[in-house]
Tab-separated table of C-alpha atoms in Angstrom:
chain	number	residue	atom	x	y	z
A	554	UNK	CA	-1.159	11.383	-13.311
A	555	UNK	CA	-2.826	10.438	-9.718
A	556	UNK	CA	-0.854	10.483	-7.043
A	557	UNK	CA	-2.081	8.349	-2.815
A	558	UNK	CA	0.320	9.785	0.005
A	559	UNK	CA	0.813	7.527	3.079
A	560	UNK	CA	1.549	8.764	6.079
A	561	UNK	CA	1.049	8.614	9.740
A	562	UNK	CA	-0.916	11.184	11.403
A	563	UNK	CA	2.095	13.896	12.269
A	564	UNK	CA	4.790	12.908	10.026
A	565	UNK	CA	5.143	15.766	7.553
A	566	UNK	CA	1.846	14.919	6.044
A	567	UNK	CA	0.258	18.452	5.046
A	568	UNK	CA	3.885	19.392	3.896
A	569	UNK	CA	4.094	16.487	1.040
A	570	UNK	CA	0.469	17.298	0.423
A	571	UNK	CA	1.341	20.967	-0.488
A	572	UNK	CA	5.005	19.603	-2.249
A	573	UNK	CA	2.902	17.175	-4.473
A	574	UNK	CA	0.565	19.684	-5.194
A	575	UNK	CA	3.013	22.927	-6.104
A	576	UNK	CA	4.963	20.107	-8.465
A	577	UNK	CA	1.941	19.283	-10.218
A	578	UNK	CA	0.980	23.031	-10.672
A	579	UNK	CA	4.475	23.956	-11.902
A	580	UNK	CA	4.321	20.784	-13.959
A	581	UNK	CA	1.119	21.183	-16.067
A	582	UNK	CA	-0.531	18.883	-14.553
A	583	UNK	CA	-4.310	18.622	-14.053
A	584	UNK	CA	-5.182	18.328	-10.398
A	585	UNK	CA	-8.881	17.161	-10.235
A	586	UNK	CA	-11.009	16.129	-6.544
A	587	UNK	CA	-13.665	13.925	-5.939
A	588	UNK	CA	-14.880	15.376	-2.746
A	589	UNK	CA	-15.398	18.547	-5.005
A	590	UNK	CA	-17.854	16.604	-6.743
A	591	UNK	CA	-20.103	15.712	-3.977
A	592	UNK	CA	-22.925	17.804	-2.716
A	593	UNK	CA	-21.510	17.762	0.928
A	594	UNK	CA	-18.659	20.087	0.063
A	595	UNK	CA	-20.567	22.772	-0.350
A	596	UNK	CA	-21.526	22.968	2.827
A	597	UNK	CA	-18.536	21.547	3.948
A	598	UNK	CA	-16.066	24.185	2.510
A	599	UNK	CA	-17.050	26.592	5.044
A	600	UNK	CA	-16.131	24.700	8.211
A	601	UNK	CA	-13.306	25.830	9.860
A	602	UNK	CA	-11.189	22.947	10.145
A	603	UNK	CA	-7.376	22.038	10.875
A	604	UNK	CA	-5.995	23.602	7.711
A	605	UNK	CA	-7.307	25.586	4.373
A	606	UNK	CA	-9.782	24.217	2.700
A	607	UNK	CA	-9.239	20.698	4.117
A	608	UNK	CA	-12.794	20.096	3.172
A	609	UNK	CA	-11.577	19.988	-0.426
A	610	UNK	CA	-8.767	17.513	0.076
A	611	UNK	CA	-9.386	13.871	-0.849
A	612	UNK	CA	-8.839	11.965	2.489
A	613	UNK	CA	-9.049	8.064	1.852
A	614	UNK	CA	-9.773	5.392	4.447
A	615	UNK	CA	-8.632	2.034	3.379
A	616	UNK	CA	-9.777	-0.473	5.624
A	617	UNK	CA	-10.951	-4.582	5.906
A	618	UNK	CA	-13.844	-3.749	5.458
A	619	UNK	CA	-14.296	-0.634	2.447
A	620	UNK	CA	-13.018	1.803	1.173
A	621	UNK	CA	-14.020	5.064	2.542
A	622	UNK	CA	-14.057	8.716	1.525
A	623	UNK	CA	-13.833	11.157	4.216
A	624	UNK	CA	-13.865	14.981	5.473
A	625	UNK	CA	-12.061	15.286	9.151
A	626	UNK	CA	-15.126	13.926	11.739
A	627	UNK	CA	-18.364	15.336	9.927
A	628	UNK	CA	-18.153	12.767	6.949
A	629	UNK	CA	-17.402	9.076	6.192
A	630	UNK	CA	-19.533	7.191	3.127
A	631	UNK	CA	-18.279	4.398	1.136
A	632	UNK	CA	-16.490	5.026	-2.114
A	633	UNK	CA	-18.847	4.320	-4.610
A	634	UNK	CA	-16.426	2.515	-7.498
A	635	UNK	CA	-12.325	3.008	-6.751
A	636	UNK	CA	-11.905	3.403	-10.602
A	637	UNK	CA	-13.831	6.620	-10.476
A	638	UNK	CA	-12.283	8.147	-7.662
A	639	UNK	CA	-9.168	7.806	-8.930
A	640	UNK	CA	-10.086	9.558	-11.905
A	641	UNK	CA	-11.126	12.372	-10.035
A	642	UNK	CA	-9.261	12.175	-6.823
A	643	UNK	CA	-5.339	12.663	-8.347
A	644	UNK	CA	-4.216	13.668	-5.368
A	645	UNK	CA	-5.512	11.492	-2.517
A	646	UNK	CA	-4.426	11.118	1.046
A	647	UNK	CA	-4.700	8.415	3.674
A	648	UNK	CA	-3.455	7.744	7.049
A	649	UNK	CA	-4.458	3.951	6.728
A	650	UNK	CA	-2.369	1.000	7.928
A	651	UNK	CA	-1.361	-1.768	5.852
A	652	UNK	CA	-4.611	-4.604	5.177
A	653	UNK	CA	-5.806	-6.900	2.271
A	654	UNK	CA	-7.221	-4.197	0.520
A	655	UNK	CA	-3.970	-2.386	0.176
A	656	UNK	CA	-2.830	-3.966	-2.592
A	657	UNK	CA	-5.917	-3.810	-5.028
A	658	UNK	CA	-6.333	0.259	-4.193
A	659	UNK	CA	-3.397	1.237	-4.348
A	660	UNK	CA	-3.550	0.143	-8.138
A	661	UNK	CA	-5.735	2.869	-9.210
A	662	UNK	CA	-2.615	5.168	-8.947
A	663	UNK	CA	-0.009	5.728	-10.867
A	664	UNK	CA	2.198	6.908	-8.211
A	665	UNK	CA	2.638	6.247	-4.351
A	666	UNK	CA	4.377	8.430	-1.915
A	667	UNK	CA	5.092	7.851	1.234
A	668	UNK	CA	6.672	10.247	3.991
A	669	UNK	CA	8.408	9.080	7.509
A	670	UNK	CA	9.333	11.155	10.657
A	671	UNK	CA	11.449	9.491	13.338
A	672	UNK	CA	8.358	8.157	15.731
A	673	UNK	CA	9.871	10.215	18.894
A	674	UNK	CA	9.198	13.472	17.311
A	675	UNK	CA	5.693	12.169	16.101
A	676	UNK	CA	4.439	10.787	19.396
A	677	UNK	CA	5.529	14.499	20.744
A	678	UNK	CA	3.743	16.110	17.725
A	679	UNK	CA	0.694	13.949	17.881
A	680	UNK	CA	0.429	14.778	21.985
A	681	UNK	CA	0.578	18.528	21.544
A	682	UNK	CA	-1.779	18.502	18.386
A	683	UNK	CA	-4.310	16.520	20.389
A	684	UNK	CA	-5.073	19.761	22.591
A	685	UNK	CA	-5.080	21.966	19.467
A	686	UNK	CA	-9.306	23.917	19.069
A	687	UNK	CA	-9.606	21.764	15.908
A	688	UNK	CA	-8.402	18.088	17.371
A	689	UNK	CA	-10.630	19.129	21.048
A	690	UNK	CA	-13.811	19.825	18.768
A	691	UNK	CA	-13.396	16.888	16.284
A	692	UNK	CA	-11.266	14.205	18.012
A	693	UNK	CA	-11.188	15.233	21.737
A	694	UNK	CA	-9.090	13.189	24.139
A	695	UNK	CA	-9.904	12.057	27.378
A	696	UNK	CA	-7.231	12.839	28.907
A	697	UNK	CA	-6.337	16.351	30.677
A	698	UNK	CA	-3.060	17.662	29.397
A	699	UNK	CA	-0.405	16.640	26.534
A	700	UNK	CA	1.641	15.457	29.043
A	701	UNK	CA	-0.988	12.886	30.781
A	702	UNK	CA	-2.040	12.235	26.450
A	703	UNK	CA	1.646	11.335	26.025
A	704	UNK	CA	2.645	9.264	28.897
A	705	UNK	CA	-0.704	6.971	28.152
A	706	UNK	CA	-0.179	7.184	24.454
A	707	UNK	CA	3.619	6.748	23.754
A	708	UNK	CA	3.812	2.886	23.379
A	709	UNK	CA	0.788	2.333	21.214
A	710	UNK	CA	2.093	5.772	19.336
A	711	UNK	CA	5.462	3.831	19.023
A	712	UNK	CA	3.960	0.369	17.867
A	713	UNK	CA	1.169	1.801	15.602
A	714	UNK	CA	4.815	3.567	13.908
A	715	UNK	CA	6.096	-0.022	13.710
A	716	UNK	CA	3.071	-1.511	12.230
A	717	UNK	CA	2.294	1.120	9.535
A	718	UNK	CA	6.218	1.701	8.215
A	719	UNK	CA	7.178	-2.174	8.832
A	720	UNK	CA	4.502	-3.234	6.351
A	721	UNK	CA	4.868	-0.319	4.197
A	722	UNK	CA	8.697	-1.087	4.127
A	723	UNK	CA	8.083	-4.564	3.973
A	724	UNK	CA	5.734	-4.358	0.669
A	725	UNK	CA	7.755	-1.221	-0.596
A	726	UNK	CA	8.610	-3.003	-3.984
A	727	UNK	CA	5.334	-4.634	-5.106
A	728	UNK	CA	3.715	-1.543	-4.726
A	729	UNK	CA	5.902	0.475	-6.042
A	730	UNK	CA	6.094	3.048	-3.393
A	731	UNK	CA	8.410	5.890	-2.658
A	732	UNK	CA	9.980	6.635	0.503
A	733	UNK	CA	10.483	10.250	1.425
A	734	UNK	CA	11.691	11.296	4.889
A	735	UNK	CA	10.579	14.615	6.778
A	736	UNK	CA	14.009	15.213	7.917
A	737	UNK	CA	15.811	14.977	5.124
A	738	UNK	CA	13.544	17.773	3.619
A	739	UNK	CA	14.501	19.653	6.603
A	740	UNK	CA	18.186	19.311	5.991
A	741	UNK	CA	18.275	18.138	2.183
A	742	UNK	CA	15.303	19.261	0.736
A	743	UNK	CA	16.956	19.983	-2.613
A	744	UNK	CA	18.758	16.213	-2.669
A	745	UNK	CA	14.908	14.876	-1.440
A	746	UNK	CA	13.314	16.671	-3.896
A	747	UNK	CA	15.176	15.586	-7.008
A	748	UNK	CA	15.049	12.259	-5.992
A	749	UNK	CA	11.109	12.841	-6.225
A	750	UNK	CA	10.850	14.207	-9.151
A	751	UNK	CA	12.645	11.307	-10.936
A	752	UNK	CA	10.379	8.709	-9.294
A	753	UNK	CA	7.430	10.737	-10.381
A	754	UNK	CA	8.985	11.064	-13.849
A	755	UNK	CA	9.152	15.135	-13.837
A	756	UNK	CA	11.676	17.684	-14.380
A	757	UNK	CA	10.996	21.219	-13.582
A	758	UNK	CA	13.675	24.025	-14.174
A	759	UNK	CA	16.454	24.835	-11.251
A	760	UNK	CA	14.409	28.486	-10.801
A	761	UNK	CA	11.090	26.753	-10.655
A	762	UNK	CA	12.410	23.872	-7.917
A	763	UNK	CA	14.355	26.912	-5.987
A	764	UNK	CA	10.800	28.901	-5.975
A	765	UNK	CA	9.206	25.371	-4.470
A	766	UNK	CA	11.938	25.136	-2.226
A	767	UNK	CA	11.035	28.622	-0.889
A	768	UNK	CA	7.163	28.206	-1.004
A	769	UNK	CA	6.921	24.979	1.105
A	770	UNK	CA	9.332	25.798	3.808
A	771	UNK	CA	7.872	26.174	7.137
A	772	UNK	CA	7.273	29.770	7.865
A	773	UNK	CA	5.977	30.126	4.520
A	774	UNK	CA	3.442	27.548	5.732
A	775	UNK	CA	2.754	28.327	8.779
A	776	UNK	CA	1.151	32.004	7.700
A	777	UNK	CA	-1.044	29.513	5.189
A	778	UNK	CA	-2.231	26.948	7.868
A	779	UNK	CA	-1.587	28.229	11.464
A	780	UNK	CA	-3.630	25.629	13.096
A	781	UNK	CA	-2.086	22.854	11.510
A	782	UNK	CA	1.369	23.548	11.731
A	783	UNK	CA	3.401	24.795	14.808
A	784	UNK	CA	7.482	24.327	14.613
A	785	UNK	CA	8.446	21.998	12.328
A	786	UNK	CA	11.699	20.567	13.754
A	787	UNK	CA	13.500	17.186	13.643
A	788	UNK	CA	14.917	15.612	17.018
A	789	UNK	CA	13.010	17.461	19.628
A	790	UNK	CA	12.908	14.261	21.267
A	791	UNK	CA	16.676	14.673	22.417
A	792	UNK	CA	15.687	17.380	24.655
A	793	UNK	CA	12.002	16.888	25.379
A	794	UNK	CA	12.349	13.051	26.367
A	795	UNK	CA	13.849	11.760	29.288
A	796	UNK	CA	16.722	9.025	29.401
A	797	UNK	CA	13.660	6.352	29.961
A	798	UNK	CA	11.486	7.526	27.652
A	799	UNK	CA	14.347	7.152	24.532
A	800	UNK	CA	14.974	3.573	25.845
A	801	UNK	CA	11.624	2.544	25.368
A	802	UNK	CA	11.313	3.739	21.891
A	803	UNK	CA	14.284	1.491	21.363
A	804	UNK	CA	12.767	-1.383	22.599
A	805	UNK	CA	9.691	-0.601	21.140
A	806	UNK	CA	10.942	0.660	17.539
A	807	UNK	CA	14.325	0.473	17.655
A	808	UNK	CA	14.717	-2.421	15.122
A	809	UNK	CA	13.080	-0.559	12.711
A	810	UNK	CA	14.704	2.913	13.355
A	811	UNK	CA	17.629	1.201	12.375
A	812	UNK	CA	16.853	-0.552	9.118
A	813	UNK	CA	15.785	3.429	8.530
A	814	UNK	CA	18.823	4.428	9.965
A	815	UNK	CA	17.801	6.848	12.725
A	816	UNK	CA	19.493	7.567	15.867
A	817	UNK	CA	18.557	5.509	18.770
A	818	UNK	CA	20.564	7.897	21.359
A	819	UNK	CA	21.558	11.236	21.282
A	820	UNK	CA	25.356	10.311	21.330
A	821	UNK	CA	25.072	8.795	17.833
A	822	UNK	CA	24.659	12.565	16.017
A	823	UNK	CA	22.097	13.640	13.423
A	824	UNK	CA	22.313	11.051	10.878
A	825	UNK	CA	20.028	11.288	8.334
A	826	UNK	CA	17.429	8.557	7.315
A	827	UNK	CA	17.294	6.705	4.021
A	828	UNK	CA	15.724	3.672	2.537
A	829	UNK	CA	18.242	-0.013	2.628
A	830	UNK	CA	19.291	-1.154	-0.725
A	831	UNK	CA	18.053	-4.130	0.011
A	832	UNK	CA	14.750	-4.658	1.781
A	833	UNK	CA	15.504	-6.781	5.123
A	834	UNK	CA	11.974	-8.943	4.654
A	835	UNK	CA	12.691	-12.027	7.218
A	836	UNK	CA	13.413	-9.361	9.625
A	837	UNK	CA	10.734	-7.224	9.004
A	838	UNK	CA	8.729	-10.413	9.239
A	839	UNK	CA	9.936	-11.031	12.682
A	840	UNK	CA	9.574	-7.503	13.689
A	841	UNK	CA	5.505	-7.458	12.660
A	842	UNK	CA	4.940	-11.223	13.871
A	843	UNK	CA	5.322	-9.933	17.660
A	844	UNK	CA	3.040	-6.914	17.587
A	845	UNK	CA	-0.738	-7.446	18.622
A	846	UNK	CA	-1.885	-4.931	15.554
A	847	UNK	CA	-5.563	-5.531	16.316
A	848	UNK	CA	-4.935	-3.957	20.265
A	849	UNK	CA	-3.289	-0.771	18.207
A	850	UNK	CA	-6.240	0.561	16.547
């Protein structure tokens, strides 16, 4: 079995990464990488980067124009033949938005995961992570302070949100992807987790999912991967936004923070999100048709 997780940056991404890969473990199943293969890792493998041994993890950059293999900032080539990588890569990773080549790649895996975190708590995520040592060496930002990052990034964090889950959402059933939601593994993980496991076609033992349970929750991780992870909440935004600041992600996502069903005030409680039973396209449609996507990236 391979196995592409989709994600935007700061949605739970290194936690499905390390649920994937403790279910294939417990599963029997081979895990194989194609960056392992290359020369580069070698070298590579000793950075110090955002989390351990990132070097070896198979980031994928699906794009307009290729399709691109990657390791943080220090390397970007062309995959040589998709069929290959797949092979090799059965556990691949991307952060890439919906394009034309969607489709075709994502066909070279049997399985497609995808995980969503309300885009309040991301946009605050993203803004502190951009001063972390790893993001100011590899990605630095011009601005001076999280807050200054946030109050210039916010909208575009907001509409990039839009643009990625939208189209995601929107082509859910032809590519035959699976939703999974970083708060309900927060507050569900066991009801998440099953639900999972039958789209990927395993079953593992009660003891063995209780042990994966305990092995992926957050202060577990956070001794593995320090500089990746910091608190690993849902709905910070309810005290760490201001009354303005939740209006515009209403305007700006709201439409589709309700076809997830999240909150779009405080006064409406901790619901959690799921996926509709039936996918609303013509309003997705609408939703996408009014943002500029080529001013987002």
């Amino acid at each position: 079995m391979n196995i592409l997780q989709v994600s935007a940056p700061k949605s739970g991404s290194f936690w499905l990464n390390t649920v994937l890969k403790k279910t294939l473990e417990r599963a029997g199943e081979d895990i194989s990488y194609f960056i392992k293969t290359r020369p580069e890792y070698q070298i590579l493998k000793h950075k110090k980067l955002s989390f351990k041994d990132q070097a070896g993890t198979d980031m994928l950059d699906i794009e307009g124009d290729g399709v691109f293999f990657r390791v943080s900032s220090l390397l970007k080539e062309p995959v040589p033949n998709i069929a290959d990588y797949s092979k090799k890569a059965t556990l691949a990773w991307t952060h890439s938005t919906w394009c034309q080549k969607t489709p075709e790649v994502f066909t070279f895996f049997d399985r497609r995961v995808c995980i969503v975190r309300d885009p309040r708590d991301t946009a605050l995520s993203a803004a502190k992570f951009a001063f972390t040592p790893y993001m100011q060496e590899h990605y630095p930002s011009p601005y001076k302070s999280v807050e200054e990052f946030f109050s210039a990034e916010y909208e575009n964090l907001l509409e990039q949100w839009v643009w990625l889950y939208g189209n995601y959402l929107l082509h859910s059933k032809d590519l035959k992807l699976h939703f999974v939601f970083y708060e309900n593994l927060l507050k569900s993980f066991p009801k998440e987790y099953d639900s999972l496991l039958k789209y990927l076609e395993l079953e593992l033992p009660a003891q063995e999912k209780q042990k994966i349970e305990s092995e992926v929750s957050f202060s577990s991780m956070k001794e593995e991967s320090p500089r990746h992870l910091r608190k690993g909440k849902s709905r910070k935004w309810v005290d760490q936004l201001s009354i303005e600041e939740i209006e515009k992600a209403s305007i700006k996502a709201g439409a589709l923070m309700r076809i997830f069903g999240y909150p779009l005030t405080p006064g409406e409680g901790d619901k959690l999100p799921a996926i509709p039973r039936e996918i609303p396209k013509k309003e997705l449609q609408s939703i996408l048709e009014k943002i500029d996507w080529k001013k987002l990236y």
